[in-house]
Coordinates of C-alpha atoms and ligand atoms in Angstrom, one line a residue:
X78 CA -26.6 59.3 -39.3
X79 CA -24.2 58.0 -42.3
X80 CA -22.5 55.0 -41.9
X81 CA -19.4 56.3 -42.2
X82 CA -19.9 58.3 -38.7
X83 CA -21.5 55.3 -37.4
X84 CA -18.1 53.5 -38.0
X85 CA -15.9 55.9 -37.0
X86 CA -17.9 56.0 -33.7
X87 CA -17.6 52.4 -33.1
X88 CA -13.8 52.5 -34.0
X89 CA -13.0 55.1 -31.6
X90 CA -15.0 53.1 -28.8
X91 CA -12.4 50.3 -29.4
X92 CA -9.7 52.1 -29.2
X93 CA -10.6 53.9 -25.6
X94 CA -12.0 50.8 -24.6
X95 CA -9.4 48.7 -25.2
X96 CA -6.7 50.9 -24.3
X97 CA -8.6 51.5 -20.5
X98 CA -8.8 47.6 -20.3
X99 CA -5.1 47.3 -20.8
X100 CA -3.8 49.7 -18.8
X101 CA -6.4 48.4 -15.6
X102 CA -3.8 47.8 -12.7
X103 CA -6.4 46.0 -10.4
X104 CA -10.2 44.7 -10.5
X105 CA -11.6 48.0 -9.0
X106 CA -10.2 50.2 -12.4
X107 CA -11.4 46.9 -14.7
X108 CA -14.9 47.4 -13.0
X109 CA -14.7 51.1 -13.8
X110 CA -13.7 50.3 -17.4
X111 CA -16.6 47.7 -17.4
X112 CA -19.4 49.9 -16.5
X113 CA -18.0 53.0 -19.0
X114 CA -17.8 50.8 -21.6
X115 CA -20.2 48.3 -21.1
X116 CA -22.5 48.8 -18.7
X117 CA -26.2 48.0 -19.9
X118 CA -28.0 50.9 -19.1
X119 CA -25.2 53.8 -19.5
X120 CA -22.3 52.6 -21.0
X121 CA -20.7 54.1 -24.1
X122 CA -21.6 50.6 -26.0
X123 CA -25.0 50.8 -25.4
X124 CA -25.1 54.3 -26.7
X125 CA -23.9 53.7 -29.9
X126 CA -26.8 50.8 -30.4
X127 CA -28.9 53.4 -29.9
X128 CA -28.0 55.1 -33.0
X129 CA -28.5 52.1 -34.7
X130 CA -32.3 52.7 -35.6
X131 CA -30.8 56.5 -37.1
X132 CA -29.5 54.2 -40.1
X133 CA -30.9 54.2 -42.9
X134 CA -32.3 50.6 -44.2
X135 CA -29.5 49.7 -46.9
X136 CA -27.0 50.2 -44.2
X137 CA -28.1 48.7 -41.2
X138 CA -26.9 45.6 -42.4
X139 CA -23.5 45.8 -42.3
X140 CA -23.7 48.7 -39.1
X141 CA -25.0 45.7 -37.3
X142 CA -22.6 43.7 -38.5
X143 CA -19.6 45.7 -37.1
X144 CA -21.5 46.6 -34.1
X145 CA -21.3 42.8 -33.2
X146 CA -17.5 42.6 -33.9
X147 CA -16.7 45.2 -32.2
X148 CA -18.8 44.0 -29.0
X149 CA -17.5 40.5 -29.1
X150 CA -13.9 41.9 -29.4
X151 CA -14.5 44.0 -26.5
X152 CA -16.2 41.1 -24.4
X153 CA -12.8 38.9 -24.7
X154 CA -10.7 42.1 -23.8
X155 CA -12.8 42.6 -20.8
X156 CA -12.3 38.7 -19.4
X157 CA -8.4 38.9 -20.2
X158 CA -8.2 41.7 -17.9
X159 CA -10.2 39.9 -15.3
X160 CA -8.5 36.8 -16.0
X161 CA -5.2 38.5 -15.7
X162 CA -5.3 40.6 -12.1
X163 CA -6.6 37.1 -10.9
X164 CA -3.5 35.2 -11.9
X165 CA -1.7 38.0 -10.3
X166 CA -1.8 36.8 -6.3
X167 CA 0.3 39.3 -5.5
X168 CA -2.6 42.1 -6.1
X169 CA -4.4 42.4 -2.8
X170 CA -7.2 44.5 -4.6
X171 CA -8.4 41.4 -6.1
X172 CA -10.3 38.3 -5.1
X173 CA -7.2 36.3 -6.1
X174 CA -5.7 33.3 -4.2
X175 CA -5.0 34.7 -0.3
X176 CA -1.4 33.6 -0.2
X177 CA -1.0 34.5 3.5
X178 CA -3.5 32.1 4.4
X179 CA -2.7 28.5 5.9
X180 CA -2.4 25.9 3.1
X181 CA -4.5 22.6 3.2
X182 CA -2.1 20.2 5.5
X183 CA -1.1 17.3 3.4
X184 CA -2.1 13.9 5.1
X185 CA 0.9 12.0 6.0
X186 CA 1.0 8.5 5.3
X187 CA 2.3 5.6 6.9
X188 CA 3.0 1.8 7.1
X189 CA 0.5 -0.7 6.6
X190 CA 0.6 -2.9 10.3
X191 CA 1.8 -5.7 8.6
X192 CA 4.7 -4.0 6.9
X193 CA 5.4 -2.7 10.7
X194 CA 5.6 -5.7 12.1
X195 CA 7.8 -7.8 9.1
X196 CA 10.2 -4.5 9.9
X197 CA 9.9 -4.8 13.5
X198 CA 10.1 -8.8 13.5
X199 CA 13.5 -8.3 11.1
X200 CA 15.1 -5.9 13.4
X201 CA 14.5 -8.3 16.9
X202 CA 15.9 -11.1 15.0
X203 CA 18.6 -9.2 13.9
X204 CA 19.6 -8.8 17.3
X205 CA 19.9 -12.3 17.8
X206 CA 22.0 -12.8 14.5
X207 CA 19.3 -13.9 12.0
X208 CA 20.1 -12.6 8.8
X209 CA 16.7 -11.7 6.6
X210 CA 16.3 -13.6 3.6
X211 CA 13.8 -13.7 0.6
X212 CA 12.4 -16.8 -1.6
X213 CA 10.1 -16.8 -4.6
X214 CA 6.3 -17.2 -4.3
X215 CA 5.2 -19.4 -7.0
X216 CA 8.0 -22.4 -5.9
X217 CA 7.8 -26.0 -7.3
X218 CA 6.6 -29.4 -5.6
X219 CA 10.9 -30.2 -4.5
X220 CA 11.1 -27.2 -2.5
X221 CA 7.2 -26.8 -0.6
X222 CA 6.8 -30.5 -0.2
X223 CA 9.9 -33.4 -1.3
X224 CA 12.5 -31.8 0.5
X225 CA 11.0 -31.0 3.5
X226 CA 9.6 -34.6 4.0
X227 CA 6.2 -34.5 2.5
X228 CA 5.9 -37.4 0.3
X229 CA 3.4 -37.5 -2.7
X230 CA 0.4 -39.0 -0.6
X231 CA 0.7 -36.6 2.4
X232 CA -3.1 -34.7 2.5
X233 CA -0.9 -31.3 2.5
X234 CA -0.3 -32.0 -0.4
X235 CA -4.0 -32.3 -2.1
X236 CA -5.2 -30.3 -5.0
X237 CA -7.8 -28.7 -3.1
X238 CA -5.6 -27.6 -0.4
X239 CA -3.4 -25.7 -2.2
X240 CA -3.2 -23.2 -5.3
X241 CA -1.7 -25.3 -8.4
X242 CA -0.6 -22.8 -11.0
X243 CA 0.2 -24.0 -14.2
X244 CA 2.2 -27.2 -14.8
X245 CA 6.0 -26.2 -15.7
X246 CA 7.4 -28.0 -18.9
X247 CA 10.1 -29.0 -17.3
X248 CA 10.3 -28.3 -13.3
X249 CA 6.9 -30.1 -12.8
X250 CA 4.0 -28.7 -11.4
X251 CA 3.8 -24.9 -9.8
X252 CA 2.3 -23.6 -6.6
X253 CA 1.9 -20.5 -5.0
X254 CA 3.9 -21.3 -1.4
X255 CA 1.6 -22.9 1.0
X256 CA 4.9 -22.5 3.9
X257 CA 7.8 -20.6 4.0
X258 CA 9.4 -23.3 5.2
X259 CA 10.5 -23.6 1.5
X260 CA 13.0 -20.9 2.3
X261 CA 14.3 -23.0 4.9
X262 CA 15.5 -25.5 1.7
X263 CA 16.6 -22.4 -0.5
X264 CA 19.1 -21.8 2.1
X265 CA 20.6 -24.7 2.7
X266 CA 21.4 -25.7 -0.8
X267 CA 23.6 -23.3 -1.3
X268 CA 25.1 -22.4 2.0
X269 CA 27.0 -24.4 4.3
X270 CA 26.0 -24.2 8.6
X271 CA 26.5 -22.3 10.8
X272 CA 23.3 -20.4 9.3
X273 CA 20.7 -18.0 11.4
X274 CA 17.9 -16.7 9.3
X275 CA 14.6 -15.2 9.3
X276 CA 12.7 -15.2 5.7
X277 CA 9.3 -13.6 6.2
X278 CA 7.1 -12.9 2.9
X279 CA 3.6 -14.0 1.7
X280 CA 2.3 -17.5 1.5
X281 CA -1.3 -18.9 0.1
X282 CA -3.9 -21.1 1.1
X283 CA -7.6 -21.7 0.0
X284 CA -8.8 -21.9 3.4
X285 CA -11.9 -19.8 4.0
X286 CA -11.6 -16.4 5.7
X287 CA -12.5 -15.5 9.4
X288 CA -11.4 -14.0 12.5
X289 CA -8.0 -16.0 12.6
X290 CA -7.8 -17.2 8.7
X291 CA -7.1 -15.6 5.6
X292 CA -6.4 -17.2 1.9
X293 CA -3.1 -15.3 1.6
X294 CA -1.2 -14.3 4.9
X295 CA 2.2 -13.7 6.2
X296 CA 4.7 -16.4 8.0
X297 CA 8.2 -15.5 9.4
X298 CA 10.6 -18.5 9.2
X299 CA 13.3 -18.7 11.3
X300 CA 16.3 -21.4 11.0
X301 CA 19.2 -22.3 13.3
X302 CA 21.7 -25.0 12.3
X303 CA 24.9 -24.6 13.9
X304 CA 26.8 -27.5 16.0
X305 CA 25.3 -28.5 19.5
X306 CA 21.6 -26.7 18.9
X307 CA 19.0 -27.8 20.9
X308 CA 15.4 -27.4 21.7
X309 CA 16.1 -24.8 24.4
X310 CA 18.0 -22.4 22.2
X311 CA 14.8 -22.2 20.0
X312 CA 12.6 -21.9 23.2
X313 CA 15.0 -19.4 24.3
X314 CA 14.7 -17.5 20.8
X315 CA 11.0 -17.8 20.6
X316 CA 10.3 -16.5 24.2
X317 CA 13.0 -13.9 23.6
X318 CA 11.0 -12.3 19.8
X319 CA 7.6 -12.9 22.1
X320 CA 8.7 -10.8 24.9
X321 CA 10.6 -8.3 22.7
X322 CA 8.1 -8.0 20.3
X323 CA 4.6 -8.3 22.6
X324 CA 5.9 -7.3 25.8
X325 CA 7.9 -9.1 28.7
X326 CA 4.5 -10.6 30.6
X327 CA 3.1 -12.7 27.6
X328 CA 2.8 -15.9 28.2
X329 CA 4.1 -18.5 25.6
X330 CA 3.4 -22.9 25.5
X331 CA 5.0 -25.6 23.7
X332 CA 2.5 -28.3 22.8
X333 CA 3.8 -31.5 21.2
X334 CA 2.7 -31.6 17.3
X335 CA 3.7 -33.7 14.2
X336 CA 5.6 -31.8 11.3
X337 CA 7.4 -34.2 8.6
X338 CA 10.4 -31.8 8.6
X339 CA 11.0 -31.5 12.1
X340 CA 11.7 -33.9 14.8
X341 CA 10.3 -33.5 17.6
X342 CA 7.7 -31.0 16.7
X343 CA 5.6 -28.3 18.8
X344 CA 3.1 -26.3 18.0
X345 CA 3.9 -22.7 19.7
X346 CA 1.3 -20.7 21.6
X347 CA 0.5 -17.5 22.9
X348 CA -2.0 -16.6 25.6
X349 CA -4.3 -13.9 24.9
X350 CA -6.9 -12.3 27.2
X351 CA -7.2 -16.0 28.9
X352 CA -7.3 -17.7 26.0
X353 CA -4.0 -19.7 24.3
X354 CA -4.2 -18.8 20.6
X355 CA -1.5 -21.0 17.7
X356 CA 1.1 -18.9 16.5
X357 CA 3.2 -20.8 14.6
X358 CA 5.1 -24.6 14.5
X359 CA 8.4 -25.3 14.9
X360 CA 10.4 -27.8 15.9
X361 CA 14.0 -29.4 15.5
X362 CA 15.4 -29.9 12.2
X363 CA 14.8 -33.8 11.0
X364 CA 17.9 -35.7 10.4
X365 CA 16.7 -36.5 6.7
X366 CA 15.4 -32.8 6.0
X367 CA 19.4 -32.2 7.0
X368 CA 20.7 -35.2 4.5
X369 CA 18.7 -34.3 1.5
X370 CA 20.5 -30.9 1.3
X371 CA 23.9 -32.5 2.1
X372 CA 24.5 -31.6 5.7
X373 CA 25.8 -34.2 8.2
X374 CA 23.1 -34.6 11.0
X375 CA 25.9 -35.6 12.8
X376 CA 28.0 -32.6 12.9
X377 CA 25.2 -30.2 13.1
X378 CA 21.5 -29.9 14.3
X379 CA 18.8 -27.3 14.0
X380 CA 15.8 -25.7 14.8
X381 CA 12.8 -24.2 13.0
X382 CA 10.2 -22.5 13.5
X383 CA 7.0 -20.8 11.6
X384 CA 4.7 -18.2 12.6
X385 CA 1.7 -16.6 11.3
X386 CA 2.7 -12.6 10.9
X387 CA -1.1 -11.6 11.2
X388 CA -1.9 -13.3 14.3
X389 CA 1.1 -12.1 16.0
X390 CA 0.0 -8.7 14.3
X391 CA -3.3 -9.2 16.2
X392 CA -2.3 -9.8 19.4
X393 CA 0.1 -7.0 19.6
X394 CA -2.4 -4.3 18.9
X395 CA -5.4 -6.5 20.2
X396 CA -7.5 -6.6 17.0
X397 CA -9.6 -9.3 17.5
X398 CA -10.5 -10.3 13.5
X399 CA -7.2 -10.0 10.9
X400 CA -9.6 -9.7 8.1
X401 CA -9.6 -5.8 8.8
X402 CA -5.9 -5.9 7.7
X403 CA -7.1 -6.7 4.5
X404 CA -10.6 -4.5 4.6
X405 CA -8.5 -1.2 3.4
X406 CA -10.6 1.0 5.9
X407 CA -8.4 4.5 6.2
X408 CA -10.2 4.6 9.4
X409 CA -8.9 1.3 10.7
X410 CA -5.5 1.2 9.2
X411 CA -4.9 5.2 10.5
X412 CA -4.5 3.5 14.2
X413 CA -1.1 2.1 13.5
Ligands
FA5_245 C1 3.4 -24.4 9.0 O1 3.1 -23.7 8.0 C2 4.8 -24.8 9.2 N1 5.6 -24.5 8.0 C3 5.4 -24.2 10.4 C4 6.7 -24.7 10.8 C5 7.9 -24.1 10.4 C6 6.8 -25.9 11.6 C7 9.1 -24.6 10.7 C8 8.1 -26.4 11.9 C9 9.2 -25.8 11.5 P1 1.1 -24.3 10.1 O2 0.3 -24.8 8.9 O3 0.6 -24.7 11.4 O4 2.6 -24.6 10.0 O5 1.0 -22.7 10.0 C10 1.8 -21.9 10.8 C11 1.1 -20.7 11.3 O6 0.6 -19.9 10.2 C12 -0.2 -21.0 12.1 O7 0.1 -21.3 13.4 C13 -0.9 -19.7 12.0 O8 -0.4 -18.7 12.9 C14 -0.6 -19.3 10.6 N2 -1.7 -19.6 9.7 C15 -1.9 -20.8 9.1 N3 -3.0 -20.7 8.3 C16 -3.4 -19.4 8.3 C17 -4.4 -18.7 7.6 N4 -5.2 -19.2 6.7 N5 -4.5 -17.3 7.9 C18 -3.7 -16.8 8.7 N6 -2.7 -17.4 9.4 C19 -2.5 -18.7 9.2

């Protein structure tokens, strides 16, 4: 055979090869065109190879040559056709994407517990009139110690109980909140009484973690100061968020405590499966914490109060060890 024929042969097999692939409506005629064309023991491709050895010496060579072209050129036209009925969805002869089938349902997410109960905590106190405030995190010495009566020597103030960030040219030493009660001072420097607010954020503490403790937790502050408050409003207010928020049987006690901004001071308690566990502090508002941000303490009083957001968390949903609100464990946050 001459080469010329040889060519000629190869051309025309490109030409019907090509023209089948492109005209394929679905996998079934690609298949057929495959097998015609390409198929390894009858397919018009592998004939032609066979005439290969007819060649005379000089021209095998460049016969090969072609022959490889021609192959390779034919391979990629094959796996656009394929590639193309299986974009096609809409083609029910191929093996392409089912669309009638049920997608993949989307998990929904949801709040983390704490964020549920900062909303939940905001809306019962809102009910009463307590207006949600924010204050900054990394706060100076004036507003998380001077001005709420904690004088340079006081132990809450130590080093090593509390994150020092570094020292501010001017402002004096930083720290990341050890209290929101800081917010309490934020207020009432630049508003005037009758105030109600709640202020509920993130405050820090190197104490070491366990079932109740946690280096960086959550406290709601509340603050009343309006003319004629007394200690019952805030135990009326504090029984009043318990019941709301943990149901009307749970039992709350007032234990007498020591806080340098309040005067007298309690410590407020919850009972929980037998047990009395310490939610927060609170307390009336001392005369001189009332003084140092301009206020008459004789025109108006006020109460305070502090809890601890995870262990009220806790004993809503019974979880006995508020680490896990920190663990990230999908299968312990899902409950929520
Ligand atoms: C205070 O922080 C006062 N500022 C509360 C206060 C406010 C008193 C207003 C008077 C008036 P205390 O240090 O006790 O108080 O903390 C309050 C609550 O925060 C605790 O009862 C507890 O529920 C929670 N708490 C304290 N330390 C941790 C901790 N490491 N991890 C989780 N919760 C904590």
């Amino acid at each position: 055979m001459s080469l010329e024929r040889f060519v000629a042969e190869l051309d025309s097999f490109y030409l019907d090869a090509g023209t089948s692939l492109a005209s394929a409506g679905d996998a079934a005629a690609v298949e057929v065109a495959r097998v015609e064309f390409l198929g390894a023991r009858s397919g018009r491709l592998k004939g032609i190879q066979k005439t290969l050895g007819a060649l005379g010496a000089s021209d095998k060579p460049a016969a090969g040559k072609r022959f490889n072209e021609v192959k390779e050129a034919i391979a990629a036209l094959l796996s656009n056709a394929q590639a193309r009925l299986i974009a096609d969805p809409s083609d029910p002869a191929t093996d392409a994407i089912d669309i009638s089938l049920p997608g993949i349902p989307l998990r929904i997410g949801r709040l983390h517990p704490i964020t549920q109960t900062i909303r939940r905590v905001e809306e019962i106190m809102g009910r009463l009139g307590f207006e949600s405030v924010d204050g900054p995190e990394v706060e100076d010495e004036r507003h998380n110690f001077e001005a709420l009566n904690i004088p340079p020597e006081h132990p809450a103030r130590d080093p090593l109980d509390n994150f020092y960030v570094a020292t501010a040219s001017r402002g004096g030493p930083l720290l990341l909140r050890s209290q929101t009660s800081t917010v309490q001072i934020r207020v009432m420097e630049c508003r005037k009484p009758p105030l109600r607010i709640v202020s509920i954020g993130r405050v820090y503490r190197p104490d070491t973690a366990d079932a109740t403790h946690y280096p960086m937790f959550h406290q709601v502050e509340g603050l009343m100061i309006e003319p004629g408050t007394t200690m019952a409003h805030l135990k009326s207010v504090l029984r009043y968020f318990a019941s709301s928020f943990l149901g009307g049987d749970v039992r709350v006690r007032f234990r007498p405590s020591f806080f340098p901004f309040t005067e007298p001071s309690v410590e407020v308690d919850m009972e929980w499966g037998g047990r009395w566990i310490e939610m927060g502090g609170a307390g009336m508002v001392d005369p001189a914490v009332l003084t140092a941000v301009g206020y008459d303490p004789n025109e108006v009083s006020g109460f305070a109060f502090g809890l601890g957001v995870e262990r009220i968390a806790a004993r809503r949903w019974g979880v006995a060890d508020i680490r896990d609100f920190y663990r990230n464990d999908i299968r312990f946050l899902e409950q929520f």
